[in-house]
Coordinates of C-alpha atoms in Angstrom, one line a residue:
X194 CA 14.1 -3.7 -2.1
X195 CA 17.6 -4.4 -0.8
X196 CA 18.2 -7.4 1.3
X197 CA 20.2 -8.2 4.5
X198 CA 21.6 -11.5 5.7
X199 CA 23.9 -12.3 8.6
X200 CA 25.3 -15.6 9.7
X201 CA 27.3 -17.0 12.6
X202 CA 28.1 -20.7 12.9
X203 CA 30.2 -23.6 11.8
X204 CA 29.3 -23.8 8.1
X205 CA 31.1 -22.1 5.3
X206 CA 30.2 -18.5 6.0
X207 CA 30.7 -17.4 2.4
X208 CA 28.5 -20.1 1.0
X209 CA 25.7 -19.5 3.5
X210 CA 25.7 -15.7 2.8
X211 CA 25.7 -16.1 -0.9
X212 CA 23.0 -18.8 -1.0
X213 CA 20.7 -16.8 1.3
X214 CA 21.2 -13.6 -0.7
X215 CA 20.0 -15.6 -3.7
X216 CA 16.7 -16.1 -1.9
X217 CA 16.4 -12.3 -1.6
X218 CA 17.0 -11.6 -5.3
X219 CA 13.3 -11.3 -6.0
X220 CA 13.2 -8.1 -3.9
X221 CA 15.2 -6.3 -6.6
X222 CA 18.9 -5.2 -6.5
X223 CA 21.7 -3.9 -8.7
X224 CA 24.8 -5.0 -6.7
X225 CA 25.7 -7.3 -3.8
X226 CA 28.4 -8.0 -1.3
X227 CA 29.5 -9.8 1.8
X228 CA 31.9 -9.2 4.7
X229 CA 33.3 -12.2 6.6
X230 CA 35.3 -12.1 9.8
X231 CA 38.1 -14.3 11.2
X232 CA 39.9 -13.1 14.3
X233 CA 40.4 -9.3 13.8
X234 CA 40.5 -9.7 10.0
X235 CA 37.4 -8.7 8.0
X236 CA 37.3 -9.4 4.3
X237 CA 34.8 -7.6 2.1
X238 CA 33.9 -8.7 -1.4
X239 CA 31.5 -6.8 -3.6
X240 CA 30.3 -6.9 -7.2
X241 CA 28.0 -5.0 -9.5
X242 CA 25.1 -6.8 -11.1
X243 CA 23.8 -10.3 -10.4
X244 CA 24.8 -12.3 -7.4
X245 CA 26.5 -14.7 -9.9
X246 CA 29.1 -12.0 -10.4
X247 CA 29.7 -11.9 -6.6
X248 CA 29.9 -15.7 -6.5
X249 CA 32.6 -15.7 -9.1
X250 CA 34.9 -13.5 -7.1
X251 CA 34.3 -14.7 -3.5
X252 CA 37.3 -16.4 -2.0
X253 CA 37.1 -18.1 1.5
X254 CA 38.7 -16.4 4.5
X255 CA 40.4 -19.1 6.6
X256 CA 38.8 -19.4 10.0
X257 CA 35.8 -17.2 9.2
X258 CA 32.9 -18.0 11.5
X259 CA 30.6 -15.0 10.9
X260 CA 29.6 -12.5 8.3
X261 CA 27.0 -10.2 6.8
X262 CA 25.7 -9.8 3.3
X263 CA 23.6 -7.4 1.2
X264 CA 21.8 -6.9 -2.0
X265 CA 21.6 -3.2 -2.9
X266 CA 19.0 -1.3 -4.9
X267 CA 20.6 2.1 -5.5
X268 CA 19.1 5.2 -3.7
X269 CA 22.2 7.3 -3.1
X270 CA 24.8 6.9 -5.7
X271 CA 24.9 5.0 -9.0
X272 CA 25.0 1.1 -9.0
X273 CA 28.7 0.3 -8.8
X274 CA 31.1 -1.8 -6.8
X275 CA 32.2 1.2 -4.6
X276 CA 28.6 2.1 -3.6
X277 CA 27.7 -1.6 -3.0
X278 CA 27.5 -2.8 0.6
X279 CA 29.1 -3.7 3.0
X280 CA 30.8 -0.4 3.8
X281 CA 33.7 0.1 6.2
X282 CA 34.4 3.0 8.5
X283 CA 37.4 5.2 7.7
X284 CA 39.7 3.4 10.1
X285 CA 38.2 0.0 9.2
X286 CA 37.1 -0.7 12.7
X287 CA 33.4 -1.2 11.7
X288 CA 31.6 -2.9 8.8
X289 CA 27.9 -2.4 8.0
X290 CA 25.1 -3.3 5.7
X291 CA 22.0 -1.1 5.6
X292 CA 18.4 -1.1 4.3
X293 CA 16.5 2.1 4.2
X294 CA 17.2 5.8 3.6
X295 CA 18.9 8.2 6.0
X296 CA 17.2 11.6 5.3
X297 CA 19.7 13.8 7.1
X298 CA 22.8 12.0 5.8
X299 CA 24.1 15.1 4.1
X300 CA 24.2 17.2 7.3
X301 CA 25.8 14.3 9.2
X302 CA 28.4 13.8 6.4
X303 CA 29.3 17.5 6.6
X304 CA 29.7 17.2 10.4
X305 CA 31.9 14.1 10.1
X306 CA 34.1 15.7 7.4
X307 CA 34.7 18.6 9.9
X308 CA 36.0 15.8 12.2
X309 CA 38.4 14.8 9.3
X310 CA 36.4 11.7 8.3
X311 CA 36.9 10.8 4.6
X312 CA 34.4 9.1 2.4
X313 CA 34.9 6.8 -0.7
X314 CA 31.3 6.2 -1.7
X315 CA 28.2 8.3 -2.5
X316 CA 26.0 6.4 -0.1
X317 CA 24.2 7.4 3.1
X318 CA 25.3 4.1 4.6
X319 CA 28.9 5.1 4.7
X320 CA 27.8 8.0 6.9
X321 CA 26.2 5.7 9.3
X322 CA 29.2 3.4 9.7
X323 CA 31.5 6.4 10.3
X324 CA 29.1 7.9 12.8
X325 CA 29.3 4.6 14.7
X326 CA 33.1 4.7 14.6
X327 CA 33.0 8.3 15.8
X328 CA 30.9 7.5 18.8
X329 CA 32.8 4.3 19.7
X330 CA 35.9 6.5 20.1
X331 CA 34.3 8.6 22.9
X332 CA 35.5 7.7 26.4
X333 CA 31.9 7.8 27.8
X334 CA 30.7 5.2 25.3
X335 CA 31.9 1.9 26.9
X336 CA 30.2 -0.7 24.7
X337 CA 30.0 -1.4 21.0
X338 CA 26.3 -1.6 21.1
X339 CA 26.1 1.7 22.9
X340 CA 28.0 3.3 20.0
X341 CA 25.5 1.9 17.5
X342 CA 22.6 3.2 19.6
X343 CA 24.1 6.6 19.9
X344 CA 24.6 6.8 16.2
X345 CA 21.1 5.7 15.5
X346 CA 19.7 8.4 17.7
X347 CA 21.1 10.9 15.2
X348 CA 19.5 9.3 12.2
X349 CA 16.4 10.6 10.5
X350 CA 14.7 8.1 8.2
X351 CA 14.5 4.3 8.0
X352 CA 17.1 1.6 8.6
X353 CA 17.7 -2.0 9.3
X354 CA 21.4 -2.5 10.1
X355 CA 23.7 -5.5 10.5
X356 CA 27.1 -4.4 11.9
X357 CA 30.5 -6.0 12.6
X358 CA 33.3 -4.7 14.8
X359 CA 36.8 -5.7 14.0
X360 CA 37.6 -6.6 17.7
X361 CA 34.4 -8.4 18.5
X362 CA 32.9 -11.7 17.5
X363 CA 29.4 -10.5 17.6
X364 CA 26.9 -9.6 14.9
X365 CA 25.1 -6.4 16.0
X366 CA 21.7 -5.3 14.6
X367 CA 19.3 -2.3 14.8
X368 CA 15.9 -1.7 13.3
X369 CA 13.6 1.3 12.5
X370 CA 10.9 1.2 9.8
X371 CA 12.6 -1.5 7.8
X372 CA 11.9 -5.2 8.4
X373 CA 14.5 -7.3 10.2
X374 CA 14.3 -10.8 11.7
X375 CA 16.7 -13.2 13.3
X376 CA 16.8 -16.9 14.4
X377 CA 19.0 -19.3 16.2
X378 CA 19.4 -23.1 15.7
X379 CA 21.8 -25.3 17.6
X380 CA 24.6 -22.8 18.0
X381 CA 24.0 -21.1 14.7
X382 CA 22.6 -17.6 14.2
X383 CA 20.9 -16.0 11.2
X384 CA 19.8 -12.4 10.6
X385 CA 17.7 -11.4 7.6
X386 CA 15.3 -8.8 6.2
X387 CA 13.0 -11.6 5.1
X388 CA 12.0 -14.8 7.0
X389 CA 12.3 -16.6 3.6
X390 CA 16.0 -17.1 4.7
X391 CA 15.0 -19.2 7.7
X392 CA 13.5 -21.9 5.5
X393 CA 15.8 -24.9 6.0
X394 CA 17.5 -23.2 9.0
X395 CA 14.9 -22.9 11.7
X396 CA 11.2 -23.4 12.2
X397 CA 10.9 -20.2 14.2
X398 CA 12.3 -16.7 14.3
X399 CA 12.2 -13.4 16.2
X400 CA 10.7 -10.2 14.8
X401 CA 12.6 -7.0 15.5
X402 CA 10.5 -4.0 16.5
X403 CA 11.2 -0.3 15.7
X404 CA 13.8 1.1 18.0
X405 CA 15.1 -2.3 19.0
X406 CA 18.8 -3.3 19.0
X407 CA 20.8 -6.3 19.9
X408 CA 23.6 -8.7 19.1
X409 CA 24.5 -12.4 18.8
X410 CA 27.8 -13.6 20.1
X411 CA 29.3 -16.4 22.1
X412 CA 26.1 -18.4 21.8
X413 CA 24.0 -15.5 23.3
X414 CA 21.2 -13.6 21.6
X415 CA 20.5 -10.3 23.2
X416 CA 17.7 -7.7 22.6
X417 CA 17.4 -4.3 24.1
X418 CA 15.8 -0.9 23.7
X419 CA 17.5 2.5 23.1
X420 CA 18.4 2.6 26.8
X421 CA 20.1 -0.8 26.6
X422 CA 17.4 -2.3 28.8
X423 CA 17.1 -5.9 27.9
X424 CA 13.9 -6.9 26.2
X425 CA 12.3 -10.3 26.2
X426 CA 10.9 -11.7 23.0
X427 CA 8.9 -14.8 22.0
X428 CA 9.7 -16.5 18.7
X429 CA 7.2 -16.7 15.9
X430 CA 6.6 -20.0 14.1
X431 CA 7.7 -20.2 10.5
X432 CA 5.1 -21.5 8.1
X433 CA 7.4 -23.3 5.7
X434 CA 4.4 -24.3 3.5
X435 CA 4.1 -20.6 2.5
X436 CA 7.4 -20.8 0.7
X437 CA 7.1 -22.9 -2.4
X438 CA 10.4 -22.5 -4.3
X439 CA 9.8 -25.5 -6.6
X440 CA 9.4 -24.3 -10.1
X441 CA 8.9 -26.6 -13.1
X442 CA 8.3 -23.5 -15.3
X443 CA 10.8 -21.4 -17.1
X444 CA 10.2 -18.4 -14.8
X445 CA 8.4 -17.7 -11.6
X446 CA 6.0 -15.2 -13.3
X447 CA 4.3 -17.8 -15.4
X448 CA 4.3 -20.3 -12.5
X449 CA 2.5 -17.7 -10.4
X450 CA -0.1 -17.0 -13.1
X451 CA -0.9 -20.7 -13.2
X452 CA -1.3 -20.5 -9.4
X453 CA -4.1 -17.9 -9.6
X454 CA -6.7 -20.6 -9.4
X455 CA -4.9 -22.1 -6.3
X456 CA -4.9 -18.7 -4.6
X457 CA -8.7 -18.4 -5.0
X458 CA -9.1 -21.9 -3.5
X459 CA -6.9 -21.0 -0.6
X460 CA -9.0 -17.9 0.0
X461 CA -12.2 -19.8 -0.1
X462 CA -11.0 -22.4 2.4
X463 CA -9.6 -19.8 4.8
X464 CA -12.5 -17.5 4.8
X465 CA -15.1 -20.2 5.1
X466 CA -14.1 -20.4 8.8
X467 CA -15.9 -18.0 11.0
X468 CA -12.8 -17.5 13.1
X469 CA -11.1 -15.8 10.1
X470 CA -13.6 -13.0 10.4
X471 CA -13.5 -12.8 14.2
X472 CA -11.7 -9.5 14.6
X473 CA -13.1 -7.9 11.5
X474 CA -16.7 -8.5 12.7
X475 CA -15.9 -6.4 15.8
X476 CA -16.1 -3.3 13.7
X477 CA -19.3 -1.3 14.2
X478 CA -20.1 -0.8 10.5
X479 CA -23.1 1.3 11.2
X480 CA -20.7 4.0 12.5
X481 CA -18.7 3.9 9.3
X482 CA -19.5 7.0 7.2
X483 CA -16.8 6.7 4.6
X484 CA -14.3 4.1 3.2
X485 CA -10.9 4.8 1.8
X486 CA -8.7 2.3 -0.1
X487 CA -5.0 3.0 -0.4
X488 CA -2.3 1.2 -2.3
X489 CA 0.6 1.5 -4.8
X490 CA 0.9 0.2 -8.3
X491 CA -0.9 -3.1 -8.7
X492 CA -2.4 -2.8 -5.2
X493 CA -3.8 0.5 -6.2
X494 CA -5.4 -1.0 -9.3
X495 CA -6.9 -3.8 -7.1
X496 CA -8.2 -1.0 -4.9
X497 CA -10.0 0.6 -7.9
X498 CA -11.7 -2.7 -8.6
X499 CA -12.5 -3.1 -4.9
X500 CA -14.0 0.4 -4.7
X501 CA -16.4 -0.5 -7.6
X502 CA -17.4 -3.7 -5.7
X503 CA -18.0 -1.8 -2.4
X504 CA -20.0 0.9 -4.1
X505 CA -22.1 -1.5 -6.0
X506 CA -22.6 -3.9 -3.1
X507 CA -23.1 -1.4 -0.3
X508 CA -24.3 1.8 -2.1
X509 CA -21.6 3.7 -0.3
X510 CA -18.9 6.0 -1.7
X511 CA -15.4 4.6 -1.6
X512 CA -12.4 6.7 -2.4
X513 CA -9.2 5.2 -3.8
X514 CA -5.8 6.8 -3.3
X515 CA -2.2 6.2 -4.4
X516 CA -0.4 5.9 -1.1
X517 CA 2.3 8.5 -1.9
X518 CA -0.5 11.0 -2.6
X519 CA -2.8 10.1 0.2
X520 CA -0.2 11.3 2.7
X521 CA -0.6 14.8 1.4
X522 CA -4.2 14.9 0.3
X523 CA -6.8 16.8 2.3
X524 CA -9.2 13.9 2.6
X525 CA -11.7 13.5 5.3
X526 CA -10.4 10.8 7.6
X527 CA -11.7 10.5 11.1
X528 CA -13.1 8.0 13.6
X529 CA -15.9 7.2 11.2
X530 CA -13.6 6.2 8.5
X531 CA -12.6 2.6 7.5
X532 CA -9.2 2.9 5.7
X533 CA -8.2 -0.2 3.8
X534 CA -4.5 -0.6 2.9
X535 CA -3.5 -3.0 0.3
X536 CA 0.0 -4.4 -0.2
X537 CA 1.6 -7.6 -1.4
X538 CA 4.7 -7.3 0.8
X539 CA 3.2 -5.3 3.7
X540 CA 6.4 -3.3 3.8
X541 CA 5.6 -0.6 1.1
X542 CA 7.0 2.6 2.7
X543 CA 4.4 5.0 1.3
X544 CA 1.5 2.7 2.3
X545 CA 2.9 2.3 5.8
X546 CA 3.2 6.1 6.1
X547 CA -0.3 6.5 4.8
X548 CA -1.6 4.0 7.3
X549 CA 0.2 5.8 10.2
X550 CA -1.5 9.1 9.2
X551 CA -4.9 7.4 9.0
X552 CA -4.3 5.8 12.4
X553 CA -3.4 9.2 14.0
X554 CA -6.6 10.7 12.6
X555 CA -8.6 8.1 14.4
X556 CA -9.6 5.9 11.4
X557 CA -10.1 2.2 11.8
X558 CA -7.3 0.7 9.7
X559 CA -7.6 -2.6 7.8
X560 CA -4.6 -4.3 6.1
X561 CA -5.2 -6.6 3.1
X562 CA -1.8 -8.2 2.7
X563 CA -0.1 -11.3 1.4
X564 CA 2.9 -11.4 3.8
X565 CA 1.3 -12.2 7.1
X566 CA 4.4 -11.4 9.3
X567 CA 4.8 -7.9 7.6
X568 CA 4.8 -4.5 9.3
X569 CA 1.5 -3.5 7.8
X570 CA -0.2 -6.7 9.0
X571 CA 1.0 -6.0 12.5
X572 CA 0.3 -2.3 12.8
X573 CA -3.2 -2.1 11.3
X574 CA -6.2 -2.4 13.6
X575 CA -7.5 -5.3 11.5
X576 CA -5.7 -7.7 9.1
X577 CA -7.1 -10.0 6.4
X578 CA -4.5 -12.1 4.5
X579 CA -4.9 -12.7 0.8
X580 CA -3.5 -16.3 1.0
X581 CA -1.7 -16.1 -2.4
X582 CA 1.4 -17.9 -1.2
X583 CA 4.9 -16.6 -1.8
X584 CA 5.2 -14.4 -4.9
X585 CA 8.8 -14.3 -6.3
X586 CA 8.4 -12.5 -9.6
X587 CA 8.5 -8.7 -9.2
X588 CA 5.5 -8.2 -11.4
X589 CA 2.5 -9.2 -9.2
X590 CA 0.0 -11.6 -10.8
X591 CA -1.7 -14.0 -8.5
X592 CA -1.6 -11.5 -5.6
X593 CA -3.5 -9.0 -7.7
X594 CA -6.4 -11.4 -8.3
X595 CA -6.3 -12.5 -4.7
X596 CA -6.5 -8.9 -3.5
X597 CA -9.6 -8.4 -5.7
X598 CA -11.2 -11.6 -4.3
X599 CA -10.6 -10.6 -0.7
X600 CA -12.0 -7.1 -1.3
X601 CA -15.1 -8.8 -2.8
X602 CA -15.4 -10.9 0.4
X603 CA -15.0 -7.8 2.5
X604 CA -17.9 -6.1 0.7
X605 CA -20.0 -9.2 1.1
X606 CA -19.2 -9.5 4.8
X607 CA -20.0 -5.8 5.5
X608 CA -23.3 -6.2 3.6
X609 CA -24.2 -9.2 5.7
X610 CA -23.1 -7.5 9.0
X611 CA -25.4 -4.6 8.2
X612 CA -28.3 -6.9 7.6
X613 CA -28.5 -6.0 3.9
X614 CA -28.6 -9.5 2.5
X615 CA -26.2 -12.3 1.6
X616 CA -24.0 -12.6 -1.4
X617 CA -23.6 -16.1 -2.9
X618 CA -19.8 -15.8 -2.6
X619 CA -19.0 -19.5 -2.8
X620 CA -20.8 -20.0 -6.1
X621 CA -19.3 -16.8 -7.6
X622 CA -15.8 -17.7 -6.6
X623 CA -16.2 -21.2 -8.1
X624 CA -17.2 -19.4 -11.4
X625 CA -14.1 -17.2 -11.1
X626 CA -11.9 -20.3 -10.6
X627 CA -13.2 -21.7 -13.8
X628 CA -12.8 -18.3 -15.5
X629 CA -9.1 -18.0 -14.6
X630 CA -8.3 -21.6 -15.8
X631 CA -5.7 -21.0 -18.5
X632 CA -6.8 -21.8 -22.0
X633 CA -5.7 -20.8 -25.5
X634 CA -2.1 -20.4 -24.5
X635 CA -0.9 -20.5 -28.2
X636 CA -3.3 -17.7 -29.0
X637 CA -1.7 -15.5 -26.3
X638 CA 1.8 -16.4 -27.6
X639 CA 0.8 -15.2 -31.1
X640 CA -0.5 -11.9 -29.7
X641 CA 2.7 -11.5 -27.7
X642 CA 4.7 -12.1 -30.9
X643 CA 2.7 -9.5 -32.7
X644 CA 3.2 -6.9 -30.0
X645 CA 6.9 -7.5 -29.1
X646 CA 8.3 -5.0 -31.6
X647 CA 5.9 -2.2 -30.6
X648 CA 7.4 0.8 -28.8
X649 CA 4.0 1.9 -27.5
X650 CA 0.5 0.7 -27.0
X651 CA -2.9 2.3 -26.2
X652 CA -5.6 0.6 -24.1
X653 CA -9.1 1.9 -23.8
X654 CA -12.0 1.0 -21.6
X655 CA -14.9 2.3 -19.6
X656 CA -16.1 1.6 -16.1
X657 CA -14.5 -1.3 -14.2
X658 CA -12.9 -2.4 -17.5
X659 CA -10.6 0.6 -17.2
X660 CA -9.1 -1.0 -14.1
X661 CA -8.2 -4.0 -16.1
X662 CA -6.6 -1.8 -18.8
X663 CA -4.5 0.0 -16.2
X664 CA -3.2 -3.3 -14.8
X665 CA -2.6 -4.8 -18.2
X666 CA -0.5 -1.7 -19.1
X667 CA 1.5 -2.0 -15.9
X668 CA 2.3 -5.6 -16.5
X669 CA 3.5 -4.8 -20.1
X670 CA 5.6 -1.9 -18.9
X671 CA 7.1 -3.8 -16.1
X672 CA 8.1 -6.9 -18.0
X673 CA 8.8 -5.8 -21.6
X674 CA 9.4 -2.0 -21.3
X675 CA 6.8 -1.1 -23.9
X676 CA 5.2 2.2 -23.2
X677 CA 1.6 1.0 -22.7
X678 CA -0.9 3.6 -21.6
X679 CA -4.6 3.3 -20.6
X680 CA -7.3 5.9 -21.4
X681 CA -11.0 6.1 -20.8
X682 CA -12.6 5.3 -24.1
X683 CA -14.7 8.4 -23.9
X684 CA -11.6 10.5 -23.9
X685 CA -10.5 9.4 -27.4
X686 CA -11.5 12.7 -29.0
X687 CA -10.1 14.8 -26.1
X688 CA -6.5 14.4 -27.1
X689 CA -4.8 11.1 -27.6
X690 CA -6.7 10.2 -30.9
X691 CA -4.2 12.5 -32.4
X692 CA -1.5 9.9 -31.9
X693 CA -3.4 7.1 -33.5
X694 CA -2.1 6.3 -37.0
X695 CA -1.9 3.5 -39.5
X696 CA -1.1 0.0 -37.9
X697 CA -1.1 1.5 -34.4
X698 CA -2.4 -1.1 -32.0
X699 CA -5.3 -0.1 -29.7
X700 CA -6.3 -2.7 -27.1
X701 CA -10.0 -2.5 -26.1
X702 CA -11.5 -3.9 -22.9
X703 CA -15.2 -4.2 -23.0
X704 CA -16.7 -6.8 -20.6
X705 CA -19.3 -4.4 -19.1
X706 CA -22.5 -5.2 -21.0
X707 CA -24.1 -1.9 -20.2
X708 CA -21.2 0.0 -21.7
X709 CA -20.3 -2.4 -24.5
X710 CA -21.9 -0.5 -27.5
X711 CA -20.3 2.8 -26.4
X712 CA -16.9 1.3 -26.0
X713 CA -17.0 -0.5 -29.3
X714 CA -18.1 2.7 -31.0
X715 CA -15.0 4.4 -29.6
X716 CA -12.9 1.5 -30.9
X717 CA -14.4 2.1 -34.4
X718 CA -13.2 5.7 -34.2
X719 CA -9.6 4.4 -33.7
X720 CA -10.2 1.9 -36.5
X721 CA -11.2 4.7 -38.9
X722 CA -7.8 6.3 -38.3
X723 CA -6.0 3.1 -39.3
X724 CA -5.5 1.5 -35.9
X725 CA -5.4 -2.3 -35.4
X726 CA -7.7 -3.4 -32.6
X727 CA -7.4 -6.1 -30.0
X728 CA -10.6 -6.7 -28.1
X729 CA -10.9 -8.4 -24.7
X730 CA -14.4 -9.2 -23.7
X731 CA -16.7 -11.7 -22.0
X732 CA -19.7 -10.4 -23.9
X733 CA -21.7 -11.9 -26.7
X734 CA -20.7 -10.1 -29.9
X735 CA -23.4 -11.6 -32.1
X736 CA -25.0 -8.1 -32.8
X737 CA -21.7 -6.4 -33.4
X738 CA -19.3 -6.3 -36.3
X739 CA -16.5 -8.6 -35.1
X740 CA -14.5 -7.9 -38.3
X741 CA -13.6 -4.5 -36.9
X742 CA -11.2 -6.4 -34.6
X743 CA -7.9 -7.8 -35.7
X744 CA -7.7 -10.0 -32.6
X745 CA -10.3 -11.0 -30.1
X746 CA -9.7 -12.4 -26.6
X747 CA -12.9 -14.0 -25.4
X748 CA -12.9 -14.5 -21.6
X749 CA -15.3 -16.7 -19.6
X750 CA -18.1 -14.7 -18.0
X751 CA -18.3 -14.5 -14.2
X752 CA -19.9 -12.2 -11.7
X753 CA -19.6 -8.7 -13.3
X754 CA -18.0 -7.4 -10.1
X755 CA -15.2 -10.1 -10.4
X756 CA -14.9 -9.9 -14.1
X757 CA -11.7 -7.7 -13.9
X758 CA -10.0 -10.6 -12.1
X759 CA -10.8 -12.9 -14.9
X760 CA -10.0 -10.5 -17.7
X761 CA -6.5 -9.7 -16.5
X762 CA -5.1 -13.2 -16.6
X763 CA -4.8 -13.3 -20.5
X764 CA -2.9 -10.1 -20.3
X765 CA -0.6 -11.3 -17.6
X766 CA 0.2 -14.2 -19.9
X767 CA 0.7 -11.9 -22.9
X768 CA 3.0 -9.6 -20.9
X769 CA 5.0 -12.6 -19.9
X770 CA 5.5 -13.9 -23.4
X771 CA 6.3 -10.5 -24.8
X772 CA 9.1 -10.3 -22.3
X773 CA 10.4 -13.8 -23.2
X774 CA 10.1 -13.1 -26.9
X775 CA 12.3 -10.0 -26.4
X776 CA 14.9 -12.0 -24.5
X777 CA 14.2 -10.3 -21.2
X778 CA 13.9 -11.8 -17.7
X779 CA 10.2 -11.3 -16.7
X780 CA 11.0 -12.2 -13.1
X781 CA 13.5 -9.3 -12.6
X782 CA 12.5 -6.2 -14.5
X783 CA 15.2 -3.5 -14.7
X784 CA 15.2 -0.8 -12.1
X785 CA 12.3 -2.3 -10.1
X786 CA 12.0 -4.0 -6.7
X787 CA 9.5 -6.4 -5.3
X788 CA 9.3 -4.7 -1.9
X789 CA 9.5 -0.9 -2.1
X790 CA 10.7 0.0 1.4
X791 CA 11.8 3.5 0.6
X792 CA 9.9 6.5 -0.7

């Protein structure tokens, strides 16, 4: 959500900024802009919509050697050119781009208005840049960076800032609760909210910590704390192999669905090494009395599958919570709790806040994350990567399956560490790899074509199949904007059967052999009301009336605990083709962001 890039060097500043902003498109945005500087002249160019709109209106500023850019996802004020970043201070002395949310911006804005500051946008960011200008005018504030630090001391909330001053040839930066990174290479400097921008620029980068500030100028990179005491930092190596931008497919979403199998292979290779479990094995599992799993969206659904795995493997209760609700729930969390936090990006604001609460309550915190340099990966007591590789499409696909697989391995490892037996994980994951191999693509396209004109869909299931139904609904909502909703099959007669009518599609998930007959009986109730039925199952239907179903998706059978990971792949593909059939872009759903860094 939102993206920052800054550059200082000899290349065309405008081209560098625009090209790097394109790498941040996957995070989600509704407008973009850049500010470039030559001497004391700062030129700002902004546009609503796609970066292509910005690219069309950007004109080079002669002599420009540095600049900052931004992709905005609206939080304060509607998406428009005026609200787009960068923002200038009232007297045009300062220019800023900002990720995050300033919670007390309204009070600060009132204070600044009383000092005769005027505002042109609806954003909290314009408050920040004017606050910096206000402090820079005070006689006791002798340095530009000190003005930025003073302003940041007044901010409640989250921010990553890139700042220009009209009279300085420096790029200033500040970080609190939003990711920010920088790198240098042979006299060039780059600042970004995602290390993805350093690919092709440098093979290492620096990670900014909360409450850290700094600047780059005249060939010097400087870091400091809030007291302006210089801090020393060691660069982190950039794993360029993790960023595979090559795409021979029409969209990243379908490419990433085909990469599900590769993700499982990566996990198997990584976790076959004992060293991968070194820190995790330090946990005293005999002292663990309860397990919590926390996530948002797709990660929450993976957590539901993981909880079923843990309960079945370990015989222990495992609670699953939406991160935004966990923060306010009266759940028992203490030193005997293992709290597992799942996130693709590792920057999800609600998940980070939940992790902070669990940590303060004394729980042992474990991050299950795709982005290994992320905040969640760094702040949790323990970290296990899902090894899915870079995921560009907003709708998560391969990361979802990878999260389930790593949770499966976690349960197996705990079971082994407790001396409760071994799980044949290698053989089961090989079966899963076979199960997720994509087959029958034309069948899925025909289903997508059948569903594309629907305004709503129902999905029903029982047990772990319900998790698959939830995730299938989410994929369809995200990519094609059809109002797909999941219900427990046993709840049919408790309300939503009233909505079922002639030719209404009901999608049935029934891969749990023990619950098959009950789920199919519920499906027949919908059929009797005129519904059309689509069945997804790995079970043998020889003893059932298959003619009840208009369409059947037969999935390969695997370990029943991993079956949800196999059963979701056809629906990821169907969701993709519905989106394409409707003329939408499945990689960039409207109003959504890949990395949700604000509440």
